[in-house]
Short mmCIF file of C-alpha atoms in Angstrom, two decimals:
data_model
loop_
_atom_site.label_atom_id
_atom_site.label_comp_id
_atom_site.label_asym_id
_atom_site.label_seq_id
_atom_site.Cartn_x
_atom_site.Cartn_y
_atom_site.Cartn_z
CA MET A 1 -0.02 0.01 0.02
CA GLU A 2 1.57 3.25 -1.21
CA ILE A 3 0.98 6.67 0.40
CA LYS A 4 1.26 9.71 -1.78
CA ILE A 5 1.98 13.00 -0.15
CA LEU A 6 -0.14 15.74 -1.66
CA CYS A 7 1.00 18.80 0.32
CA THR A 8 2.39 19.89 3.69
CA LYS A 9 1.57 23.22 5.28
CA LEU A 10 1.70 25.04 8.61
CA ILE A 11 -1.63 25.54 10.45
CA LYS A 12 -1.36 28.57 12.71
CA PRO A 13 -3.62 29.82 15.55
CA PHE A 14 -6.83 31.46 14.44
CA LEU A 15 -5.96 34.56 16.49
CA PRO A 16 -2.39 35.81 17.20
CA THR A 17 -0.90 34.77 20.55
CA PRO A 18 -0.69 37.92 22.73
CA PRO A 19 2.79 39.14 23.71
CA HIS A 20 2.48 38.12 27.39
CA LEU A 21 1.94 34.47 26.38
CA GLN A 22 4.69 34.21 23.77
CA ARG A 23 7.15 32.49 26.12
CA TYR A 24 5.77 29.36 27.71
CA LYS A 25 7.92 27.86 30.52
CA ILE A 26 8.27 24.11 30.45
CA SER A 27 8.24 22.19 33.79
CA PHE A 28 10.44 19.75 35.57
CA PHE A 29 8.18 16.94 34.36
CA ASP A 30 8.57 18.12 30.75
CA GLN A 31 12.31 18.38 31.31
CA ILE A 32 12.75 14.71 32.26
CA SER A 33 10.38 13.32 29.56
CA GLU A 34 11.82 11.26 26.72
CA LYS A 35 12.71 13.22 23.60
CA GLU A 36 10.40 11.41 21.24
CA HIS A 37 7.24 11.88 19.20
CA VAL A 38 4.20 9.79 20.15
CA SER A 39 1.60 9.21 17.52
CA VAL A 40 -2.05 8.14 17.48
CA VAL A 41 -3.86 7.26 14.25
CA PHE A 42 -7.68 7.17 13.94
CA PHE A 43 -9.26 5.26 11.07
CA PHE A 44 -12.76 6.20 9.86
CA HIS A 45 -15.05 4.45 7.32
CA ASN A 46 -17.70 7.11 7.11
CA TYR A 47 -15.66 9.82 5.37
CA ASN A 48 -17.79 12.49 3.75
CA ASN A 49 -15.73 14.82 1.57
CA PHE A 50 -18.16 17.68 1.91
CA ASN A 51 -16.17 20.53 3.41
CA MET A 52 -14.28 18.07 5.69
CA ASP A 53 -10.82 19.31 4.63
CA GLU A 54 -11.78 22.91 5.43
CA ARG A 55 -13.49 22.00 8.67
CA LEU A 56 -10.49 20.00 9.95
CA GLU A 57 -8.07 22.86 9.24
CA GLN A 58 -10.27 25.67 10.53
CA SER A 59 -11.16 23.82 13.76
CA LEU A 60 -7.49 22.97 14.36
CA SER A 61 -6.61 26.63 13.97
CA LYS A 62 -9.26 27.59 16.51
CA VAL A 63 -8.06 25.06 19.07
CA LEU A 64 -4.44 26.22 18.59
CA THR A 65 -5.53 29.74 19.67
CA HIS A 66 -6.16 28.22 23.14
CA VAL A 67 -3.37 25.55 23.07
CA TYR A 68 -0.85 28.06 21.84
CA PRO A 69 2.34 26.21 22.91
CA ALA A 70 1.49 23.41 20.51
CA ALA A 71 2.01 25.80 17.64
CA GLY A 72 5.36 27.06 18.95
CA ARG A 73 8.92 25.78 18.98
CA TYR A 74 11.43 24.97 21.77
CA ASP A 75 13.80 27.88 22.49
CA ASP A 76 17.33 26.43 22.04
CA LYS A 77 18.77 29.72 23.28
CA ASP A 78 17.11 29.05 26.62
CA GLU A 79 18.53 25.54 26.86
CA CYS A 80 15.05 24.42 25.73
CA CYS A 81 13.55 25.37 29.07
CA SER A 82 10.78 27.29 27.33
CA ILE A 83 8.67 27.31 24.16
CA LEU A 84 8.61 30.33 21.95
CA CYS A 85 4.94 30.79 21.05
CA LEU A 86 5.22 32.96 17.93
CA ASP A 87 2.50 31.07 16.01
CA GLN A 88 5.07 29.18 13.98
CA GLY A 89 2.38 26.58 13.38
CA VAL A 90 1.57 22.84 13.37
CA SER A 91 2.85 20.73 10.52
CA TYR A 92 -0.20 19.53 8.53
CA THR A 93 0.09 17.03 5.72
CA LYS A 94 -2.54 15.88 3.20
CA ALA A 95 -2.01 12.49 1.60
CA MET A 96 -3.83 9.72 -0.22
CA THR A 97 -3.33 5.97 -0.59
CA ASN A 98 -3.99 3.57 -3.44
CA GLY A 99 -6.09 1.09 -1.45
CA THR A 100 -9.29 0.87 0.52
CA LEU A 101 -9.53 0.94 4.28
CA ASP A 102 -10.95 -2.59 4.25
CA ASN A 103 -7.89 -3.83 2.28
CA PHE A 104 -5.61 -2.17 4.83
CA LEU A 105 -7.43 -3.78 7.78
CA ASP A 106 -7.06 -7.19 6.10
CA LYS A 107 -3.29 -6.69 5.73
CA ALA A 108 -3.01 -5.45 9.31
CA ARG A 109 -4.45 -8.59 10.89
CA ASN A 110 -1.00 -10.22 11.21
CA ASP A 111 0.86 -7.05 12.14
CA PHE A 112 -1.16 -3.98 13.08
CA GLY A 113 2.16 -2.11 13.04
CA HIS A 114 1.44 -1.35 9.36
CA ALA A 115 -0.74 1.41 10.80
CA ALA A 116 2.40 3.33 11.56
CA LEU A 117 2.59 4.00 7.80
CA PHE A 118 -0.14 6.59 8.33
CA SER A 119 1.76 8.55 11.01
CA PRO A 120 2.92 11.99 9.88
CA HIS A 121 5.55 11.48 7.20
CA VAL A 122 7.54 14.54 8.40
CA ASN A 123 8.42 12.56 11.58
CA LYS A 124 10.77 10.43 9.45
CA ASN A 125 13.08 13.48 9.22
CA ILE A 126 13.00 14.21 12.96
CA ASN A 127 15.94 12.79 14.90
CA GLU A 128 18.01 13.67 17.98
CA THR A 129 19.95 16.35 16.05
CA ASN A 130 16.90 18.41 15.14
CA PHE A 131 14.24 17.20 17.56
CA MET A 132 14.23 20.39 19.60
CA VAL A 133 13.79 22.66 16.56
CA SER A 134 11.06 20.57 14.91
CA PRO A 135 7.29 21.24 15.16
CA ILE A 136 5.78 20.25 18.49
CA VAL A 137 2.72 18.82 16.83
CA THR A 138 2.59 17.09 13.41
CA ILE A 139 -0.60 15.94 11.71
CA GLN A 140 -1.36 13.90 8.63
CA VAL A 141 -4.74 13.30 7.00
CA THR A 142 -4.71 10.41 4.50
CA LYS A 143 -7.65 9.57 2.23
CA PHE A 144 -8.29 5.96 1.24
CA GLU A 145 -10.08 4.90 -1.90
CA CYS A 146 -13.85 4.60 -1.40
CA ASP A 147 -14.27 7.09 1.40
CA GLY A 148 -11.96 5.81 4.22
CA LEU A 149 -9.89 8.34 6.11
CA ALA A 150 -6.95 8.21 8.56
CA ILE A 151 -6.29 11.16 10.88
CA SER A 152 -2.84 10.99 12.64
CA ILE A 153 -1.66 13.28 15.40
CA SER A 154 1.93 13.10 16.67
CA THR A 155 3.11 15.15 19.65
CA SER A 156 6.53 15.99 21.13
CA HIS A 157 6.70 14.24 24.52
CA PRO A 158 8.66 16.97 26.31
CA ALA A 159 5.67 19.30 25.67
CA MET A 160 2.67 17.07 26.05
CA ASP A 161 1.86 13.85 27.92
CA GLY A 162 -1.05 11.48 27.25
CA PHE A 163 -3.59 13.61 29.12
CA SER A 164 -2.61 16.74 27.14
CA ASP A 165 -2.60 14.76 23.88
CA PHE A 166 -6.11 13.33 24.27
CA GLN A 167 -7.64 16.47 25.65
CA PHE A 168 -6.27 18.28 22.57
CA ILE A 169 -7.55 15.62 20.21
CA SER A 170 -10.97 15.38 21.90
CA GLU A 171 -11.47 19.17 21.76
CA TRP A 172 -10.33 19.40 18.16
CA ALA A 173 -12.80 16.73 17.19
CA LYS A 174 -15.58 18.46 19.14
CA VAL A 175 -14.87 21.83 17.54
CA CYS A 176 -14.72 20.24 14.11
CA ARG A 177 -18.03 18.55 14.60
CA MET A 178 -19.92 21.38 16.29
CA GLY A 179 -18.30 24.42 14.77
CA THR A 180 -17.58 25.95 18.18
CA SER A 181 -16.54 29.64 18.10
CA VAL A 182 -12.96 30.37 19.12
CA ASP A 183 -13.99 32.44 22.20
CA LYS A 184 -15.75 29.37 23.66
CA ILE A 185 -12.69 27.13 23.65
CA ASN A 186 -11.10 26.93 27.08
CA PHE A 187 -10.24 23.50 28.43
CA LEU A 188 -6.64 23.57 29.64
CA SER A 189 -4.51 25.60 32.04
CA PHE A 190 -0.83 26.47 31.43
CA ASN A 191 0.78 26.71 34.93
CA MET A 192 3.01 23.70 35.29
CA GLY A 193 6.23 25.69 34.63
CA ASP A 194 5.39 28.02 37.48
CA ILE A 195 4.54 25.28 39.96
CA PHE A 196 7.30 22.79 38.98
CA PRO A 197 10.08 24.95 37.46
CA THR A 198 12.98 23.23 35.61
CA ARG A 199 16.09 22.46 37.73
CA ASP A 200 19.58 21.04 37.39
CA VAL A 201 18.89 17.31 37.07
CA SER A 202 22.54 16.27 36.68
CA GLU A 203 22.85 15.63 40.45
CA LEU A 204 19.41 14.25 41.04
CA PHE A 205 19.43 10.92 39.26
CA LYS A 206 21.89 8.01 39.57
CA SER A 207 22.03 7.59 35.84
CA THR A 208 20.74 8.95 32.54
CA PRO A 209 18.58 6.41 30.68
CA ILE A 210 19.80 5.39 27.27
CA PRO A 211 16.72 4.72 25.09
CA VAL A 212 16.71 1.19 23.62
CA ILE A 213 15.28 1.32 20.17
CA GLN A 214 13.81 -2.00 19.13
CA GLN A 215 13.99 -2.68 15.38
CA ASP A 216 11.64 -5.64 15.02
CA ILE A 217 8.50 -4.71 16.86
CA VAL A 218 5.33 -6.53 15.86
CA VAL A 219 1.95 -5.01 16.82
CA LYS A 220 -1.29 -6.88 17.46
CA LYS A 221 -4.71 -5.93 18.70
CA ILE A 222 -7.05 -7.77 21.16
CA VAL A 223 -10.51 -6.71 22.19
CA ILE A 224 -11.79 -7.93 25.61
CA ARG A 225 -15.53 -7.86 25.98
CA GLU A 226 -17.31 -7.37 29.31
CA PRO A 227 -18.51 -11.00 29.77
CA VAL A 228 -14.91 -12.11 29.32
CA MET A 229 -13.74 -9.49 31.79
CA SER A 230 -16.27 -10.67 34.34
CA ARG A 231 -15.09 -14.29 33.95
CA LEU A 232 -11.45 -13.24 34.35
CA ARG A 233 -12.23 -11.30 37.53
CA LYS A 234 -14.19 -14.23 39.08
CA LYS A 235 -11.44 -16.71 38.10
CA CYS A 236 -8.61 -14.79 39.72
CA ILE A 237 -10.62 -14.05 42.92
CA ASP A 238 -11.59 -17.70 43.24
CA GLU A 239 -8.04 -18.94 42.62
CA SER A 240 -6.61 -16.52 45.16
CA ASP A 241 -8.29 -18.46 47.95
CA GLY A 242 -8.93 -15.31 49.93
CA ALA A 243 -5.57 -13.66 49.22
CA LEU A 244 -7.32 -10.96 47.14
CA ILE A 245 -8.99 -8.81 49.80
CA PHE A 246 -10.06 -6.14 47.25
CA GLN A 247 -12.00 -6.11 44.05
CA PRO A 248 -9.37 -5.80 41.27
CA SER A 249 -10.00 -3.33 38.50
CA ARG A 250 -10.24 -4.25 34.83
CA VAL A 251 -6.88 -2.55 34.24
CA GLU A 252 -5.17 -4.40 37.11
CA ILE A 253 -6.36 -7.79 35.86
CA ILE A 254 -5.46 -7.23 32.21
CA THR A 255 -2.09 -5.67 33.05
CA ALA A 256 -1.24 -8.59 35.34
CA LEU A 257 -2.28 -11.13 32.67
CA LEU A 258 -0.26 -9.42 29.98
CA TRP A 259 2.82 -8.93 32.15
CA ARG A 260 2.76 -12.57 33.28
CA ALA A 261 2.55 -13.78 29.64
CA PHE A 262 5.45 -11.46 28.77
CA ILE A 263 7.58 -12.98 31.64
CA ARG A 264 6.71 -16.49 30.50
CA ALA A 265 7.83 -15.69 26.93
CA THR A 266 11.12 -14.04 28.05
CA THR A 267 11.77 -17.09 30.33
CA ILE A 268 11.69 -19.36 27.28
CA ILE A 269 13.90 -16.95 25.29
CA ASN A 270 16.50 -16.61 28.05
CA GLY A 271 16.31 -20.20 29.34
CA TYR A 272 15.51 -19.13 32.94
CA LEU A 273 13.17 -16.94 34.93
CA ARG A 274 14.63 -13.42 35.19
CA PRO A 275 13.65 -10.27 37.08
CA SER A 276 11.24 -7.99 35.23
CA LEU A 277 10.44 -4.28 35.58
CA LEU A 278 7.01 -3.00 34.60
CA ASP A 279 6.72 0.76 33.90
CA PHE A 280 3.12 1.68 34.65
CA PRO A 281 2.60 5.41 33.91
CA MET A 282 0.08 7.27 36.15
CA ASN A 283 -1.53 10.62 35.59
CA MET A 284 -0.81 12.71 38.70
CA ARG A 285 -3.33 15.52 38.17
CA SER A 286 -6.05 14.08 40.32
CA LYS A 287 -3.67 12.62 42.90
CA ILE A 288 -2.18 15.90 44.32
CA THR A 289 -4.79 17.19 46.78
CA PHE A 290 -2.92 20.39 47.66
CA LEU A 291 -2.68 21.50 44.01
CA PRO A 292 -6.25 21.58 42.66
CA GLN A 293 -5.11 24.09 40.02
CA VAL A 294 -3.30 21.32 38.08
CA LYS A 295 -6.47 19.31 37.39
CA ASN A 296 -6.44 20.37 33.70
CA SER A 297 -2.85 21.45 33.25
CA PHE A 298 -1.20 21.27 29.86
CA GLY A 299 2.19 19.61 29.62
CA ASN A 300 3.59 16.54 31.42
CA PHE A 301 2.39 15.55 34.86
CA MET A 302 2.77 11.83 35.12
CA ILE A 303 5.00 9.39 36.98
CA GLY A 304 6.08 5.94 35.85
CA VAL A 305 5.13 3.56 38.65
CA PRO A 306 7.85 0.92 38.90
CA VAL A 307 6.55 -2.62 39.53
CA LYS A 308 9.22 -5.16 40.17
CA PHE A 309 8.98 -8.89 39.65
CA ILE A 310 11.69 -10.78 41.55
CA PRO A 311 11.95 -14.56 40.92
CA GLY A 312 11.46 -16.45 44.19
CA GLU A 313 9.72 -13.55 45.87
CA THR A 314 6.63 -13.27 43.66
CA LYS A 315 4.73 -16.39 42.79
CA MET A 316 3.37 -16.89 39.23
CA GLU A 317 -0.36 -17.06 40.07
CA LEU A 318 -2.26 -14.19 38.59
CA HIS A 319 -3.46 -12.71 41.88
CA HIS A 320 0.13 -12.28 43.00
CA PHE A 321 0.78 -10.02 40.04
CA ILE A 322 -2.40 -8.06 40.70
CA ILE A 323 -1.36 -7.49 44.36
CA LEU A 324 2.11 -6.49 43.19
CA ILE A 325 0.65 -3.87 40.83
CA ARG A 326 -1.84 -2.57 43.38
CA ASN A 327 0.77 -2.16 46.12
CA ALA A 328 3.22 -0.33 43.83
CA VAL A 329 0.50 2.09 42.69
CA ASN A 330 -0.77 2.64 46.26
CA LYS A 331 2.69 3.45 47.46
CA ILE A 332 3.04 6.27 44.96
CA VAL A 333 -0.53 7.54 45.54
CA ALA A 334 0.10 7.64 49.30
CA SER A 335 3.29 9.62 48.76
CA CYS A 336 1.37 12.08 46.60
CA LYS A 337 -1.35 12.52 49.19
CA ASN A 338 1.16 13.03 52.02
CA ALA A 339 3.15 15.66 50.10
CA ASN A 340 2.75 19.29 51.10
CA SER A 341 4.86 21.05 48.46
CA PRO A 342 5.97 20.66 44.83
CA ASP A 343 9.52 19.97 46.09
CA GLU A 344 8.24 16.97 48.03
CA ILE A 345 6.63 15.64 44.85
CA VAL A 346 9.90 16.02 42.94
CA SER A 347 11.81 14.29 45.76
CA MET A 348 9.34 11.42 45.76
CA LEU A 349 9.77 10.94 41.97
CA VAL A 350 13.52 11.16 42.16
CA ASN A 351 13.77 8.61 44.98
CA SER A 352 11.40 6.24 43.16
CA TYR A 353 13.31 6.42 39.89
CA ASN A 354 16.69 6.04 41.57
CA GLU A 355 15.48 2.76 43.02
CA SER A 356 14.09 1.54 39.69
CA PHE A 357 14.32 3.03 36.19
CA ARG A 358 17.45 5.04 36.94
CA SER A 359 19.23 2.43 39.07
CA PRO A 360 22.08 0.23 37.73
CA GLU A 361 20.40 -2.82 39.26
CA TRP A 362 17.10 -2.40 37.47
CA GLY A 363 16.83 0.19 34.67
CA GLY A 364 20.51 -0.15 33.72
CA ASN A 365 20.63 -3.92 33.97
CA ASP A 366 20.44 -5.94 30.74
CA GLY A 367 19.54 -8.92 32.89
CA VAL A 368 16.14 -7.40 33.67
CA ASP A 369 13.33 -7.75 31.18
CA LYS A 370 11.51 -4.47 30.81
CA VAL A 371 8.07 -3.61 29.48
CA MET A 372 5.62 -0.73 29.76
CA CYS A 373 1.86 -0.84 30.19
CA THR A 374 0.03 2.43 29.69
CA SER A 375 -3.70 2.64 30.39
CA ILE A 376 -5.69 5.38 28.71
CA CYS A 377 -8.96 3.88 29.87
CA LYS A 378 -11.38 6.67 30.95
CA PHE A 379 -9.69 9.07 28.50
CA PRO A 380 -12.16 10.23 25.76
CA VAL A 381 -10.07 8.54 23.03
CA HIS A 382 -12.59 6.33 21.24
CA ASP A 383 -15.32 9.04 21.54
CA SER A 384 -13.34 11.54 19.48
CA ASP A 385 -15.85 12.40 16.73
CA PHE A 386 -14.81 14.88 14.02
CA GLY A 387 -18.29 14.58 12.44
CA LEU A 388 -17.40 11.20 10.92
CA GLY A 389 -18.76 9.08 13.76
CA LYS A 390 -16.61 7.18 16.18
CA SER A 391 -13.36 5.75 14.72
CA ASN A 392 -13.38 2.19 13.51
CA LEU A 393 -9.86 1.57 14.79
CA ILE A 394 -7.10 3.36 16.70
CA PHE A 395 -3.32 2.81 16.54
CA PHE A 396 -0.97 4.12 19.28
CA GLY A 397 2.67 4.52 19.70
CA MET A 398 6.22 4.62 18.52
CA LYS A 399 6.67 1.04 17.25
CA ASP A 400 10.17 0.91 18.76
CA THR A 401 9.37 0.03 22.38
CA GLN A 402 7.95 -3.11 23.98
CA MET A 403 4.70 -2.16 25.63
CA PHE A 404 0.97 -2.67 26.07
CA TRP A 405 -1.66 0.02 25.43
CA LEU A 406 -5.07 -0.33 27.13
CA HIS A 407 -8.05 1.80 26.04
CA ASP A 408 -11.85 1.82 26.29
CA ILE A 409 -14.00 0.85 23.32
CA GLY A 410 -17.39 1.48 24.84
CA PRO A 411 -17.91 -1.26 27.49
CA GLU A 412 -15.00 -3.26 26.02
CA ILE A 413 -11.26 -2.82 26.54
CA GLY A 414 -8.93 -2.66 23.50
CA VAL A 415 -5.38 -3.89 23.98
CA GLN A 416 -2.52 -3.05 21.60
CA VAL A 417 0.50 -5.26 22.13
CA ASP A 418 3.87 -4.05 20.87
CA LEU A 419 6.58 -6.75 21.28
CA LYS A 420 9.74 -7.92 19.50
CA GLU A 421 8.93 -10.53 16.92
CA SER A 422 10.70 -13.32 18.85
CA CYS A 423 8.79 -12.43 22.02
CA MET A 424 5.41 -11.98 20.22
CA GLN A 425 5.61 -15.53 18.77
CA LEU A 426 5.92 -17.01 22.25
CA PHE A 427 3.48 -14.48 23.77
CA ASP A 428 0.82 -15.60 21.29
CA LEU A 429 1.29 -19.23 22.48
CA ASP A 430 0.63 -18.42 26.15
CA ASP A 431 -2.52 -20.11 27.33
CA ASP A 432 -4.04 -16.88 28.70
CA ILE A 433 -3.35 -15.00 25.43
CA LYS A 434 -4.66 -17.85 23.31
CA ASP A 435 -7.94 -17.73 25.24
CA LEU A 436 -8.22 -13.96 24.63
CA ILE A 437 -7.41 -14.25 20.95
CA PHE A 438 -9.86 -17.09 20.51
CA ILE A 439 -12.53 -14.99 22.19
CA ARG A 440 -11.68 -12.05 19.95
CA ASP A 441 -11.77 -14.11 16.73
CA ALA A 442 -14.97 -15.89 17.69
CA LYS A 443 -16.62 -12.57 18.65
CA LEU A 444 -18.24 -14.16 21.65
#
């Protein structure tokens, strides 16, 4: 399937950014975020060409008037501690492909990673040498034959986390569908740089993480329906024989099941059971009681919750993994609730990372198998309606990291699995995963 680029332009804010907002200070949480672009691609069947191109561009311009840093550029003269908001614009590409959406979906059954083809093509030219001078947001709209459409949004992680991304996308879709006037758009606050200013991080962390770029990632999708979820919950509670003294959430059960299958696969690859480190990102905005003003803050405000599996300490029954995840999350949440100042929040994060992701024994140890599981359940992802109805399919990610993505599809949970090909082959053979895939294929 070939993609033909028709044009690339810059979409600027509908109204000029006023002088007092033209320098946006990034925060400590932005400062320590990975320098990478994260994409999401929405696929729609019900594409109606009537004025849609114009509506997409005009509504984006309106939203950028409010989310003005997204149309700016990092200021390299300020050591990239701020964004110059001079309305430089968002990179916006129009493209077309020589196949139908149905043909693409057939090809993607074996490796959904083909969806990455529809990510903004300009991202191919962004690397570590020009990352900080490239557009903060890049967008590509690709038309299929016979009315299908793919809308892809890619954001620079040091400027925007998942919360910011999906609030931006949801509002853009709503403005596009409803034609909201620019003066009615007001859904984010821009205060993180004042509350959590940047600082010298060279003495804070034990080590600087070196990103591991995986070259052979395979991507697959699983959909878990509510009856299946109920059976999984009942099964793990019954098998725990009273050890589970709480009602596990859907996210906890699915994360535990996926992580355990990953550990089983890596055990076969390595020939023995090894330690594993799960990175479980958590949105902090609702967890900090003394900072109600960050509830809708733009930027990064998340912490990776480290969950450690140690052979011999954690047993392989599913409820042990659920308890491990719950305890790790509760520890971070309790620290947030007990904190009384932004400095205490920063200290809590630094201490946690120095004992996990930034420690030589865990994050820097090649003998530890690492995976990430990010849940965007309860985010308004699948409900993003640009006037085309809800998307038929959503693709997330970078396609260079081993991870799981969880998201709501109505009452169901969608799971995107990104694993190295050698690991995916064994992961698919895990009994728990085979049951889920059978259920998905049978559409029970």
